PDB file of C-alpha atoms in Angstrom:
ATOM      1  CA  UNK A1078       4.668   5.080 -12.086  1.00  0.00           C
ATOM      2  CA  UNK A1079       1.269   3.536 -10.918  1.00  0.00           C
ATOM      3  CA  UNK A1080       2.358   0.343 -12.279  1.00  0.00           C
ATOM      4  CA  UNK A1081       5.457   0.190 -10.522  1.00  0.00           C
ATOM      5  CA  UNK A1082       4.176   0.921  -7.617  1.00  0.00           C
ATOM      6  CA  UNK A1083       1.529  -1.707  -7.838  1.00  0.00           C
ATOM      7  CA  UNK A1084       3.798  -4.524  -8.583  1.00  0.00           C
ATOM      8  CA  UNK A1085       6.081  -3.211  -5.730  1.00  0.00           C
ATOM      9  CA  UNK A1086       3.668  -3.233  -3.075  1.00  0.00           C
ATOM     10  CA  UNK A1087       3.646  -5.753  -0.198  1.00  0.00           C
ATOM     11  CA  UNK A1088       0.819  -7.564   0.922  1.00  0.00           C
ATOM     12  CA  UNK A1089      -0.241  -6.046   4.036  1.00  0.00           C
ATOM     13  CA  UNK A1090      -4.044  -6.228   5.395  1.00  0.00           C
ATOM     14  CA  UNK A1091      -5.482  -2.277   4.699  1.00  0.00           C
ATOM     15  CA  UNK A1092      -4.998  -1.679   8.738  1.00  0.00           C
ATOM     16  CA  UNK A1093      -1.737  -3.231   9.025  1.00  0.00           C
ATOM     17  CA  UNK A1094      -0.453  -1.014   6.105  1.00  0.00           C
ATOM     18  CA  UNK A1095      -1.869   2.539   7.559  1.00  0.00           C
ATOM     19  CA  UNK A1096      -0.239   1.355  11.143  1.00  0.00           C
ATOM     20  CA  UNK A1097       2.960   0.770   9.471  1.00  0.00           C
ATOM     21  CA  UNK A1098       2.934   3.979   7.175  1.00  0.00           C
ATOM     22  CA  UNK A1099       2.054   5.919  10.553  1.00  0.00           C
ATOM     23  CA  UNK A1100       4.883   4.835  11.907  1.00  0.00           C
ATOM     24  CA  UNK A1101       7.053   6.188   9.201  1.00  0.00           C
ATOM     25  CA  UNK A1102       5.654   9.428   8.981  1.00  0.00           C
ATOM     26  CA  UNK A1103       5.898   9.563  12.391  1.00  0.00           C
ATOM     27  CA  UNK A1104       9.573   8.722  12.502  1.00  0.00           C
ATOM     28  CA  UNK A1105      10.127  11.481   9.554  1.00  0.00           C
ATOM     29  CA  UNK A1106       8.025  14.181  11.310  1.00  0.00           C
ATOM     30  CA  UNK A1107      10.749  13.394  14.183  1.00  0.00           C
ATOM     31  CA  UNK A1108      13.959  13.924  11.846  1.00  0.00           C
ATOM     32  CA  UNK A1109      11.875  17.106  10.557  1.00  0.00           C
ATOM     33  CA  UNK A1110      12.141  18.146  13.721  1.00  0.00           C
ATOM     34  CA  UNK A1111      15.454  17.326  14.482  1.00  0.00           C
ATOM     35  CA  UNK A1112      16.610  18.588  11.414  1.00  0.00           C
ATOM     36  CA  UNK A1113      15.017  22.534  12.083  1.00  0.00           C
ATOM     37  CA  UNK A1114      16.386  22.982  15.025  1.00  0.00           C
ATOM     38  CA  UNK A1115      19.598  22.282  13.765  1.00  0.00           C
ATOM     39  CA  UNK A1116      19.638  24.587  11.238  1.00  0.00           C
ATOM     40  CA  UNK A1117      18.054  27.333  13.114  1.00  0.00           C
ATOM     41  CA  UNK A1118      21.434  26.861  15.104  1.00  0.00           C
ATOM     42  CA  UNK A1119      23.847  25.610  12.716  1.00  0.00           C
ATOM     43  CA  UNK A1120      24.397  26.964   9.080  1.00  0.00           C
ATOM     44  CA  UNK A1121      26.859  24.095   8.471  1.00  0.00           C
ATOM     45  CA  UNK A1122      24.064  21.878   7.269  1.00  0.00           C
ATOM     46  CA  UNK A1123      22.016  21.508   4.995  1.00  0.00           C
ATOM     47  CA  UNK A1124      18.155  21.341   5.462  1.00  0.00           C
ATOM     48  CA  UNK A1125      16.085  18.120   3.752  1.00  0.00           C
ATOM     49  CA  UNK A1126      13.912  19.580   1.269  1.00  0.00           C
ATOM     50  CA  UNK A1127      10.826  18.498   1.382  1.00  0.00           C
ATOM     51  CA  UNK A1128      10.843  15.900  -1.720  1.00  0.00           C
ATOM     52  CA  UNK A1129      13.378  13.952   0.367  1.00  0.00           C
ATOM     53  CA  UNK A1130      11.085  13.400   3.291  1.00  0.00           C
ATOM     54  CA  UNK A1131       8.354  12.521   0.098  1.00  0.00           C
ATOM     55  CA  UNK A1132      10.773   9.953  -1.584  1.00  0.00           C
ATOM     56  CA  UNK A1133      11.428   8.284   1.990  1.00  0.00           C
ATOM     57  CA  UNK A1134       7.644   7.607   2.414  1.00  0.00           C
ATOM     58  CA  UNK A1135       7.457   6.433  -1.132  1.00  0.00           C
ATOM     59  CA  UNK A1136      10.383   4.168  -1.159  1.00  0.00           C
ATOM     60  CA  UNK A1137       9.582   2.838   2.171  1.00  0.00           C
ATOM     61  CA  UNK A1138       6.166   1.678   1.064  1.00  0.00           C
ATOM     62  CA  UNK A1139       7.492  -0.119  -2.161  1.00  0.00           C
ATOM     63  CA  UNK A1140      10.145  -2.188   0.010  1.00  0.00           C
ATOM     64  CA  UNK A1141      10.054  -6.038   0.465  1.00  0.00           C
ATOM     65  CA  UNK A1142       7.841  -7.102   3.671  1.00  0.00           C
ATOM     66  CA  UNK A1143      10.199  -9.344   4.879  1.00  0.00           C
ATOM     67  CA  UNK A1144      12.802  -6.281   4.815  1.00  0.00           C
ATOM     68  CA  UNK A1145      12.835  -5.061   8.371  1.00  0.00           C
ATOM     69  CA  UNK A1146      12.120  -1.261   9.095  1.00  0.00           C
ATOM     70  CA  UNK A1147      15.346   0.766   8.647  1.00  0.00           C
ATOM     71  CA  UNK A1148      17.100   3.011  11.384  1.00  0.00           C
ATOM     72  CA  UNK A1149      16.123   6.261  10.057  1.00  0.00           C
ATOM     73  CA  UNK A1150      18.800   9.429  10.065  1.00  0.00           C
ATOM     74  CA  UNK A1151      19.171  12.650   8.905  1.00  0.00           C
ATOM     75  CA  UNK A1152      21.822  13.621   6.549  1.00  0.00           C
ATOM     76  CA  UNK A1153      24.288  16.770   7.106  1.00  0.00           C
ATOM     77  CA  UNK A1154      24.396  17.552   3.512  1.00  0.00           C
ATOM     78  CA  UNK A1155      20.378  17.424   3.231  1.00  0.00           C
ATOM     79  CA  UNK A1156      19.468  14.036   2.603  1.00  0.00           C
ATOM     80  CA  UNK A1157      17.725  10.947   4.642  1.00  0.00           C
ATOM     81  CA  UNK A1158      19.346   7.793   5.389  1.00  0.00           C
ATOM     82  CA  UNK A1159      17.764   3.988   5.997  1.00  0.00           C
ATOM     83  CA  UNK A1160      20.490   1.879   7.112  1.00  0.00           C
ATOM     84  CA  UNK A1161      19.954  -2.008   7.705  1.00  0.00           C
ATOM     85  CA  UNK A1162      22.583  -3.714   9.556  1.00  0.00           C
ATOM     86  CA  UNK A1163      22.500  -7.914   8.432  1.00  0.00           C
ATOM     87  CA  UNK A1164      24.491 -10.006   9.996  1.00  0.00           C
ATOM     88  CA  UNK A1165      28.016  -8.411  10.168  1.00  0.00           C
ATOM     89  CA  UNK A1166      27.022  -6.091   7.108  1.00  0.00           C
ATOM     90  CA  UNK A1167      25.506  -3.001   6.696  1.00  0.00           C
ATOM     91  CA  UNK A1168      22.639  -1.779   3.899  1.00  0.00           C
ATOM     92  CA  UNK A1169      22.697   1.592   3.176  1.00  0.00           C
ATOM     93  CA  UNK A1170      20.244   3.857   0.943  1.00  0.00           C
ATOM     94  CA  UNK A1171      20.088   7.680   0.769  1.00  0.00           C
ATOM     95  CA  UNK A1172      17.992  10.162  -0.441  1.00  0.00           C
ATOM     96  CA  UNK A1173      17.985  13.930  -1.113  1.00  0.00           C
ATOM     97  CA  UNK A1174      14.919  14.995  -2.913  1.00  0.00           C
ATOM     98  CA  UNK A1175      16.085  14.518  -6.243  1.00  0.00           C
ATOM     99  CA  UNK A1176      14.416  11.814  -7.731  1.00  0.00           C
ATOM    100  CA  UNK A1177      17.452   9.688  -7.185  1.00  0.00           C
ATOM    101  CA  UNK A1178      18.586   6.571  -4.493  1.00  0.00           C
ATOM    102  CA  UNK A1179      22.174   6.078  -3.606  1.00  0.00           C
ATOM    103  CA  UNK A1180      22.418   2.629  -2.306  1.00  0.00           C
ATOM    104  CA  UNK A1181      25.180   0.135  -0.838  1.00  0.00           C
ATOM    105  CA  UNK A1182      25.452  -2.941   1.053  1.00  0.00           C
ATOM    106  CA  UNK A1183      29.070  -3.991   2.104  1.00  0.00           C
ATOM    107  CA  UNK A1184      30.059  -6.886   3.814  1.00  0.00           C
ATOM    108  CA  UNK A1185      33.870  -6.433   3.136  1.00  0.00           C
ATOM    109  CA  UNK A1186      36.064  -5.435   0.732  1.00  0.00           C
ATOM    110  CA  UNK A1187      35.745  -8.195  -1.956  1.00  0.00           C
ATOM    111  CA  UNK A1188      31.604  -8.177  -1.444  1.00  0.00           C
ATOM    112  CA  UNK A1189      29.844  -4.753  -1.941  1.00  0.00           C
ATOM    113  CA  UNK A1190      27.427  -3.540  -4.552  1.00  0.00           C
ATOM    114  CA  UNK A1191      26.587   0.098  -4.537  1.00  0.00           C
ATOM    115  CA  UNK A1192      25.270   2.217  -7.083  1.00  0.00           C
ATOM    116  CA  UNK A1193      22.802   5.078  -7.566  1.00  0.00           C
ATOM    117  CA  UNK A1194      19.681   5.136  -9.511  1.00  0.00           C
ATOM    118  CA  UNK A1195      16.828   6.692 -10.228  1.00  0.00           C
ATOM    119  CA  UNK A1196      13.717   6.298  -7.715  1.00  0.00           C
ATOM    120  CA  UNK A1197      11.594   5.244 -10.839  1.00  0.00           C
ATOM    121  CA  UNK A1198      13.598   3.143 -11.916  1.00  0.00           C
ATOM    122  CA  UNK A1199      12.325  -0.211 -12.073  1.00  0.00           C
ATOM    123  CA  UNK A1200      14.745  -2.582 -12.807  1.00  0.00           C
ATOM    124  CA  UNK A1201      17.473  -1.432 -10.757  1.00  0.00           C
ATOM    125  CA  UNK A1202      16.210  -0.187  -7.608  1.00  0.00           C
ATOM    126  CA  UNK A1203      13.764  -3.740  -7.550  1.00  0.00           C
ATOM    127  CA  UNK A1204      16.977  -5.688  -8.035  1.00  0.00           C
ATOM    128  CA  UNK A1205      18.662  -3.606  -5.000  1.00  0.00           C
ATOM    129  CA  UNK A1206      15.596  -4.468  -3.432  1.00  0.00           C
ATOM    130  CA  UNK A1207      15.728  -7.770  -4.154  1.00  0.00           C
ATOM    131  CA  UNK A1208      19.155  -8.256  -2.510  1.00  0.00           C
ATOM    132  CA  UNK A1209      18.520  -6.671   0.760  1.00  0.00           C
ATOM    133  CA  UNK A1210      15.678  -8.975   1.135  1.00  0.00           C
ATOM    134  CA  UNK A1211      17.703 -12.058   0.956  1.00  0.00           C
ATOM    135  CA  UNK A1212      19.948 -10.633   3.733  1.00  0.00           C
ATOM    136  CA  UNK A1213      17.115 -10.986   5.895  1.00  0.00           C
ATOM    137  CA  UNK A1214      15.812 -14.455   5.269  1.00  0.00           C
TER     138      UNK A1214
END
């Protein structure tokens, strides 16, 4: 997994990389939040264990530079959601905890790719990647 996360990383000066992973944890410590008090409250959803918060980070941190940061929600069924919106598109990934991503983008009915995949895997998730970084160029 080291090596996959080494040839997935960005380029990012040291202090440009720590301000931007800040920023993410801060965002999930927000949906943390969010997501306790609604379960104190409501037992109609389902809490985001811990691992999904952890796969978030992880993810986040392997994604293209030029991909800009997601909107970042919380799941009813106990998951976390980035969502991208390109052009008139939208760029979905979701992720419960359990090692795997769920991913879409959909532009209409004829173009959409979705698919789910393992978080370690390689070839599939960097290809995903891939594609939601040429939205954005």
């Amino acid at each position: 997994m080291a090596t996959v996360q080494n040839e997935l990383d960005f380029t990012l000066s040291p202090a440009d990389k720590m301000l931007f992973l800040k920023h993410v944890q801060n965002e999930l410590d927000e949906i943390r939040e969010e997501v306790q008090e609604t379960c104190a409250v409501v037992s109609e959803v389902e809490p985001v264990p811990e691992s999904g918060y952890n796969e978030t980070l992880a993810l986040l941190e392997r994604m293209p530079r030029d991909v800009p940061m997601p909107d970042m929600m919380w799941l009813e069924d106990g998951g976390i959601g980035l969502e991208w919106r390109p052009g008139e598109g939208i760029a979905t990934i979701s992720l419960y905890g359990d090692g795997n991503v769920i991913y879409g983008i959909f532009f209409s009915d004829k173009c959409q790719v979705d698919g789910i995949c393992a978080l370690s895997n390689y070839a599939i998730l960097q290809g995903f990647l891939t594609m939601l970084s040429l939205l954005f160029q």
